[in-house]
C-alpha cells in the first residue's frame, strides 16, 4: 500500500508543485520586493563604530568586503596569512573611512589561530558584531587525474573548517551583540561544474552547516549566505597562496571561456545585504534558473554541460604532478614565484585561494 502511495505522489507532486509555483510566483516576487524596500528604509544596520572580523582579507572578495565596511565607518579586523598585504589594505580601508583597522596574521584552518584572533579582537574592541568568512580555495582539475590525494584535506579544510572554526569561536560574542555571520559560498554548492568536484562538495557541506546553524541560533545571530557565480578574483585568475608566501600560478587555455562578474559589485551586495539582515545574497541572481533544471530536469542540465564541453576541443588539464602530461592537445606555461616556501605537496597544486 505504501509503495502505491509513493508512486502516486511521485507522479502528482512534481507537476502540481510547478503549477502552484507558476501561479504564486508574481505574488511571491511582490512580497519579496516589499520586504526588501522595508528593510532598506527602516531596518538597515548602522555600522559606524561596529566591529567586523574579515577572514581571507588579503585579496579578492575579502579585500573588497573590507573596503565596503570601511565606507560604512566600521572598525575592521583583517585576518589572513599575508601580513604585509593586510597592512596595505588596512591603510586603504582607513583612507576610505574605517574608524580603525587592525591586522592579524592567522590561519583559519587552525582552531588555536582562530581563537587567538577572536580573543585579540574582543580584548581590543570589547565586542564582535559581524564575522565575515571570506577565505576560500578552488581548483581546476579532473578528479580521475589525481594520483596523490594529499591535496584533498587542504581543499576541504579551507573551504569548510576554515569557516566553521572562526564561527565556533566567535559565536558566544555574536550572541552578546546580536551580531551576524556572513558566509562566502558559491553556486557550485548545488550546480555541478566539471573540474570542481571537491570544491563543490565542500561548499555544499558549508551551506548545509549554516542553514542548520540558522535554525539553532534562531534570531539571536543572523546568518547571511552569499552565493556567487564566476567572480573575477585571484581564484579565477589561477593564483594560489601557500604558507610562508609561496605563490603558484598556472596559465592555460580554458575549455569554457567564462567571464566572471566584478568582485567589487559582489562585495557591495554582500555588505548591503548583511546590513539589511538578508538571509541570502546572490550574484548574479539568474543562476537560480538552473536550480529548476537541477530539481525537475537534471538530465537536461547534464546534457547541456556535456555538449558545452564537447564543442571546445580536446580536454586540457591544469594539473601538475598528477602522473600525466601537463597538457593533452594544448600547451601551457607554469610559473612559480616563491619566498621561502614549505615543501610542496606531491599531488596537484593548481588551485586558487581568495585570502
Coordinates of C-alpha atoms in Angstrom, one line a residue:
X1 CA 0.0 0.0 0.0
X2 CA 2.8 2.4 0.9
X3 CA 4.5 1.7 -2.4
X4 CA 1.3 2.6 -4.2
X5 CA 1.0 5.9 -2.3
X6 CA 4.7 6.7 -3.0
X7 CA 4.3 6.0 -6.7
X8 CA 1.1 8.2 -6.9
X9 CA 2.9 11.1 -5.1
X10 CA 5.9 10.8 -7.5
X11 CA 3.5 11.3 -10.4
X12 CA 1.4 14.0 -8.9
X13 CA 3.5 16.2 -6.7
X14 CA 6.1 17.5 -9.2
X15 CA 3.7 18.8 -11.8
X16 CA 1.3 20.1 -9.1
X17 CA 4.2 21.9 -7.4
X18 CA 5.3 23.5 -10.7
X19 CA 1.7 24.7 -11.4
X20 CA 1.4 26.2 -7.9
X21 CA 4.8 27.9 -8.2
X22 CA 3.8 29.3 -11.6
X23 CA 0.6 30.8 -10.2
X24 CA 2.1 32.1 -7.0
X25 CA 5.4 33.4 -8.5
X26 CA 4.1 37.0 -9.1
X27 CA 2.7 37.3 -5.6
X28 CA 6.0 35.9 -4.1
X29 CA 8.0 38.4 -6.1
X30 CA 5.8 41.3 -4.9
X31 CA 6.1 40.2 -1.3
X32 CA 9.9 39.9 -1.6
X33 CA 10.2 43.3 -3.2
X34 CA 8.1 44.9 -0.4
X35 CA 10.2 43.2 2.2
X36 CA 13.4 44.4 0.5
X37 CA 12.1 48.0 0.4
X38 CA 11.1 47.9 4.1
X39 CA 14.4 46.5 5.2
X40 CA 16.3 49.1 3.2
X41 CA 14.3 52.0 4.6
X42 CA 13.8 51.0 8.2
X43 CA 16.0 48.1 9.4
X44 CA 19.4 48.7 7.8
X45 CA 22.1 48.4 10.4
X46 CA 24.4 51.4 11.1
X47 CA 27.9 50.0 11.1
X48 CA 29.5 53.2 12.4
X49 CA 31.7 52.0 15.3
X50 CA 30.7 48.4 14.9
X51 CA 33.4 45.7 14.9
X52 CA 33.8 43.4 11.8
X53 CA 36.2 40.5 11.6
X54 CA 37.0 39.6 7.9
X55 CA 39.0 36.4 7.2
X56 CA 40.7 36.0 3.8
X57 CA 41.0 39.7 3.7
X58 CA 44.3 39.9 1.8
X59 CA 42.8 39.7 -1.7
X60 CA 39.8 39.1 -3.8
X61 CA 36.3 39.2 -2.3
X62 CA 37.6 39.5 1.3
X63 CA 39.6 42.6 0.4
X64 CA 36.7 44.3 -1.4
X65 CA 34.4 43.5 1.5
X66 CA 36.8 45.3 3.8
X67 CA 36.6 48.4 1.7
X68 CA 32.8 48.3 1.7
X69 CA 32.7 48.1 5.5
X70 CA 35.3 50.8 5.7
X71 CA 32.9 53.2 3.7
X72 CA 30.4 52.5 6.5
X73 CA 32.9 53.6 9.1
X74 CA 33.2 50.2 10.8
X75 CA 36.1 49.0 13.0
X76 CA 37.9 46.3 10.9
X77 CA 39.9 43.3 12.0
X78 CA 41.6 41.9 8.9
X79 CA 42.8 38.3 9.1
X80 CA 44.9 36.4 6.6
X81 CA 48.4 34.8 6.4
X82 CA 49.9 37.6 4.3
X83 CA 50.5 40.3 7.0
X84 CA 52.3 42.7 4.7
X85 CA 49.5 42.6 2.2
X86 CA 47.0 43.2 5.0
X87 CA 48.8 46.3 6.2
X88 CA 48.5 47.9 2.8
X89 CA 44.7 47.0 2.7
X90 CA 44.3 48.4 6.2
X91 CA 45.8 51.7 5.2
X92 CA 43.4 52.0 2.2
X93 CA 40.5 51.0 4.4
X94 CA 41.3 53.8 6.9
X95 CA 41.5 56.2 3.9
X96 CA 38.1 55.1 2.8
X97 CA 36.6 55.9 6.2
X98 CA 37.1 53.0 8.6
X99 CA 37.3 54.2 12.2
X100 CA 40.2 51.8 12.7
X101 CA 41.7 48.7 11.1
X102 CA 44.0 46.2 12.8
X103 CA 45.7 43.3 11.0
X104 CA 46.2 39.8 12.5
X105 CA 48.2 37.1 10.7
X106 CA 46.5 33.8 11.2
X107 CA 45.5 30.5 9.5
X108 CA 41.8 29.9 9.6
X109 CA 42.2 26.1 9.4
X110 CA 43.8 26.1 12.8
X111 CA 41.4 26.4 15.7
X112 CA 44.1 28.0 18.0
X113 CA 44.7 30.7 15.5
X114 CA 41.0 31.4 15.2
X115 CA 40.7 31.6 19.0
X116 CA 43.7 34.0 19.1
X117 CA 42.4 36.5 16.6
X118 CA 38.8 36.5 18.1
X119 CA 40.2 36.9 21.6
X120 CA 42.5 39.7 20.4
X121 CA 39.5 41.4 18.8
X122 CA 37.4 41.2 21.9
X123 CA 40.3 42.4 24.1
X124 CA 40.9 45.4 21.8
X125 CA 37.4 46.4 20.9
X126 CA 35.3 44.6 23.6
X127 CA 32.9 43.1 21.1
X128 CA 32.3 41.4 17.7
X129 CA 29.4 42.5 15.5
X130 CA 30.0 40.8 12.2
X131 CA 32.1 37.9 11.2
X132 CA 32.8 37.6 7.5
X133 CA 34.2 34.2 6.4
X134 CA 35.7 35.0 3.0
X135 CA 38.7 32.6 2.8
X136 CA 38.2 30.1 0.0
X137 CA 40.2 27.7 -2.1
X138 CA 39.3 26.5 -5.6
X139 CA 40.7 24.0 -8.0
X140 CA 40.5 23.2 -11.7
X141 CA 41.4 19.6 -12.0
X142 CA 39.7 16.4 -13.1
X143 CA 39.2 14.1 -10.2
X144 CA 40.3 11.0 -12.2
X145 CA 43.7 12.5 -13.0
X146 CA 44.8 12.8 -9.4
X147 CA 47.5 10.4 -8.3
X148 CA 48.3 12.0 -4.9
X149 CA 45.4 12.6 -2.6
X150 CA 47.4 14.8 -0.2
X151 CA 45.7 17.9 -1.5
X152 CA 42.2 16.7 -0.7
X153 CA 42.2 17.6 3.0
X154 CA 43.7 21.0 2.2
X155 CA 40.8 21.9 0.0
X156 CA 38.2 20.7 2.5
X157 CA 40.0 22.3 5.4
X158 CA 40.0 25.8 4.0
X159 CA 36.5 25.7 2.4
X160 CA 34.8 24.0 5.3
X161 CA 36.7 24.1 8.6
X162 CA 38.2 27.5 7.7
X163 CA 34.6 28.8 8.1
X164 CA 33.5 26.6 10.9
X165 CA 36.4 27.3 13.3
X166 CA 36.1 31.1 13.3
X167 CA 32.3 30.8 13.7
X168 CA 32.6 28.4 16.6
X169 CA 35.0 30.7 18.5
X170 CA 33.2 33.9 17.7
X171 CA 29.6 32.7 18.2
X172 CA 29.4 33.5 22.0
X173 CA 30.4 37.1 21.3
X174 CA 28.0 37.3 18.4
X175 CA 25.2 36.2 20.7
X176 CA 26.0 39.0 23.1
X177 CA 25.9 41.7 20.3
X178 CA 23.0 40.0 18.3
X179 CA 25.6 40.0 15.5
X180 CA 25.8 38.3 12.1
X181 CA 27.9 35.7 10.3
X182 CA 28.5 36.3 6.6
X183 CA 29.4 33.3 4.5
X184 CA 31.2 33.3 1.2
X185 CA 29.5 30.4 -0.6
X186 CA 29.3 29.5 -4.3
X187 CA 26.8 28.4 -6.9
X188 CA 28.8 25.2 -7.2
X189 CA 27.2 24.0 -3.9
X190 CA 24.3 22.8 -6.0
X191 CA 25.2 23.5 -9.6
X192 CA 27.6 20.7 -10.9
X193 CA 30.5 22.1 -12.8
X194 CA 33.4 20.0 -14.2
X195 CA 36.9 20.1 -12.6
X196 CA 35.5 21.5 -9.3
X197 CA 34.3 18.3 -7.5
X198 CA 36.0 18.8 -4.1
X199 CA 35.3 22.5 -4.1
X200 CA 31.6 21.9 -4.8
X201 CA 31.4 19.2 -2.1
X202 CA 33.0 21.5 0.5
X203 CA 30.7 24.4 -0.4
X204 CA 27.6 22.1 -0.3
X205 CA 28.7 21.0 3.2
X206 CA 29.3 24.6 4.2
X207 CA 25.9 25.8 3.1
X208 CA 24.1 22.9 4.8
X209 CA 26.1 23.6 8.0
X210 CA 25.0 27.3 8.1
X211 CA 21.4 26.5 7.2
X212 CA 21.2 24.2 10.2
X213 CA 23.0 26.7 12.4
X214 CA 20.5 29.3 11.4
X215 CA 17.7 27.2 12.9
X216 CA 19.7 26.5 16.0
X217 CA 20.6 30.1 16.9
X218 CA 17.1 31.3 15.9
X219 CA 17.1 35.1 15.7
X220 CA 19.9 35.7 18.2
X221 CA 22.6 35.6 15.5
X222 CA 21.9 36.5 11.9
X223 CA 23.4 34.5 9.0
X224 CA 23.8 35.8 5.5
X225 CA 24.8 33.2 2.9
X226 CA 26.4 34.9 -0.1
X227 CA 26.3 32.8 -3.3
X228 CA 28.3 33.9 -6.3
X229 CA 28.8 32.5 -9.8
X230 CA 32.0 33.2 -11.6
X231 CA 33.9 36.1 -9.9
X232 CA 37.0 37.7 -11.5
X233 CA 39.3 37.5 -8.4
X234 CA 42.5 35.6 -7.8
X235 CA 40.6 32.4 -7.8
X236 CA 39.6 32.7 -11.4
X237 CA 43.0 34.0 -12.4
X238 CA 44.6 30.9 -11.1
X239 CA 46.6 32.2 -8.1
X240 CA 47.1 30.1 -5.0
X241 CA 48.8 31.0 -1.8
X242 CA 50.8 28.5 0.2
X243 CA 52.0 29.1 3.7
X244 CA 55.0 31.4 4.1
X245 CA 54.3 33.1 0.8
X246 CA 54.8 30.6 -2.0
X247 CA 52.6 31.5 -4.9
X248 CA 51.7 29.1 -7.7
X249 CA 50.2 30.2 -10.9
X250 CA 49.2 28.1 -13.9
X251 CA 48.1 29.8 -17.1
X252 CA 46.3 27.7 -19.7
X253 CA 43.5 27.9 -22.2
X254 CA 40.2 27.0 -20.5
X255 CA 37.7 24.7 -22.1
X256 CA 34.9 27.2 -21.4
X257 CA 35.7 30.9 -21.6
X258 CA 33.7 32.1 -18.6
X259 CA 33.8 35.8 -17.8
X260 CA 33.5 36.4 -14.1
X261 CA 31.4 39.3 -12.7
X262 CA 33.2 42.1 -10.9
X263 CA 34.4 41.3 -7.4
X264 CA 33.6 44.9 -6.2
X265 CA 29.9 44.6 -7.1
X266 CA 29.6 41.3 -5.3
X267 CA 31.3 42.7 -2.2
X268 CA 29.0 45.7 -2.3
X269 CA 25.9 43.5 -2.5
X270 CA 27.2 41.3 0.4
X271 CA 27.7 44.1 2.8
X272 CA 24.5 45.8 1.8
X273 CA 22.6 42.6 2.2
X274 CA 24.2 41.8 5.6
X275 CA 23.4 45.3 6.9
X276 CA 19.7 44.8 5.7
X277 CA 19.6 41.5 7.5
X278 CA 19.2 39.5 4.3
X279 CA 19.4 35.7 4.7
X280 CA 20.8 35.3 1.2
X281 CA 22.8 37.4 -1.3
X282 CA 23.0 36.0 -4.8
X283 CA 25.2 37.3 -7.6
X284 CA 24.2 37.1 -10.4
X285 CA 20.7 36.1 -9.5
X286 CA 19.9 34.5 -12.8
X287 CA 21.9 31.4 -11.8
X288 CA 18.8 30.4 -9.8
X289 CA 17.1 29.4 -13.1
X290 CA 19.4 26.4 -13.2
X291 CA 18.0 25.2 -9.9
X292 CA 14.7 24.4 -11.6
X293 CA 16.5 22.2 -14.1
X294 CA 18.6 20.7 -11.3
X295 CA 15.4 19.6 -9.4
X296 CA 13.0 18.8 -12.2
X297 CA 15.1 18.1 -15.2
X298 CA 18.7 17.1 -14.1
X299 CA 19.3 15.2 -17.3
X300 CA 18.8 18.3 -19.4
X301 CA 21.4 20.2 -17.2
X302 CA 23.9 17.3 -17.6
X303 CA 23.4 17.1 -21.3
X304 CA 23.9 20.8 -21.6
X305 CA 27.2 20.7 -19.8
X306 CA 28.5 17.8 -21.8
X307 CA 27.5 19.5 -25.1
X308 CA 29.2 22.7 -24.0
X309 CA 32.4 21.0 -23.1
X310 CA 32.5 18.7 -26.2
X311 CA 32.4 21.8 -28.5
X312 CA 35.6 23.2 -27.2
X313 CA 38.1 20.7 -28.5
X314 CA 40.4 18.3 -26.6
X315 CA 40.3 18.0 -22.9
X316 CA 43.1 20.0 -21.2
X317 CA 44.3 19.8 -17.6
X318 CA 45.6 22.4 -15.3
X319 CA 47.3 19.8 -13.2
X320 CA 50.9 19.5 -12.1
X321 CA 52.2 16.3 -10.5
X322 CA 49.3 14.0 -11.4
X323 CA 51.4 11.5 -13.3
X324 CA 50.1 12.5 -16.7
X325 CA 51.2 15.0 -19.3
X326 CA 50.5 18.6 -18.3
X327 CA 48.5 19.3 -21.4
X328 CA 46.7 17.0 -23.7
X329 CA 46.2 18.6 -27.1
X330 CA 47.3 22.0 -25.9
X331 CA 50.2 24.0 -24.4
X332 CA 50.6 25.7 -21.1
X333 CA 53.1 27.5 -19.1
X334 CA 53.9 27.0 -15.4
X335 CA 55.1 29.9 -13.3
X336 CA 56.3 29.7 -9.7
X337 CA 57.1 32.7 -7.5
X338 CA 58.3 31.9 -4.1
X339 CA 59.7 33.3 -0.9
X340 CA 60.8 30.6 1.4
X341 CA 58.0 28.1 0.7
X342 CA 57.4 25.0 2.7
X343 CA 57.7 21.7 0.9
X344 CA 55.0 21.5 -1.7
X345 CA 52.6 18.6 -1.8
X346 CA 53.5 15.9 -4.3
X347 CA 50.0 16.0 -5.8
X348 CA 48.1 18.6 -7.8
X349 CA 48.8 22.1 -6.9
X350 CA 46.8 24.1 -9.3
X351 CA 44.2 25.8 -7.2
X352 CA 43.5 29.2 -6.0
X353 CA 42.9 30.8 -2.7
X354 CA 41.0 34.1 -2.1
X355 CA 42.7 35.2 1.0

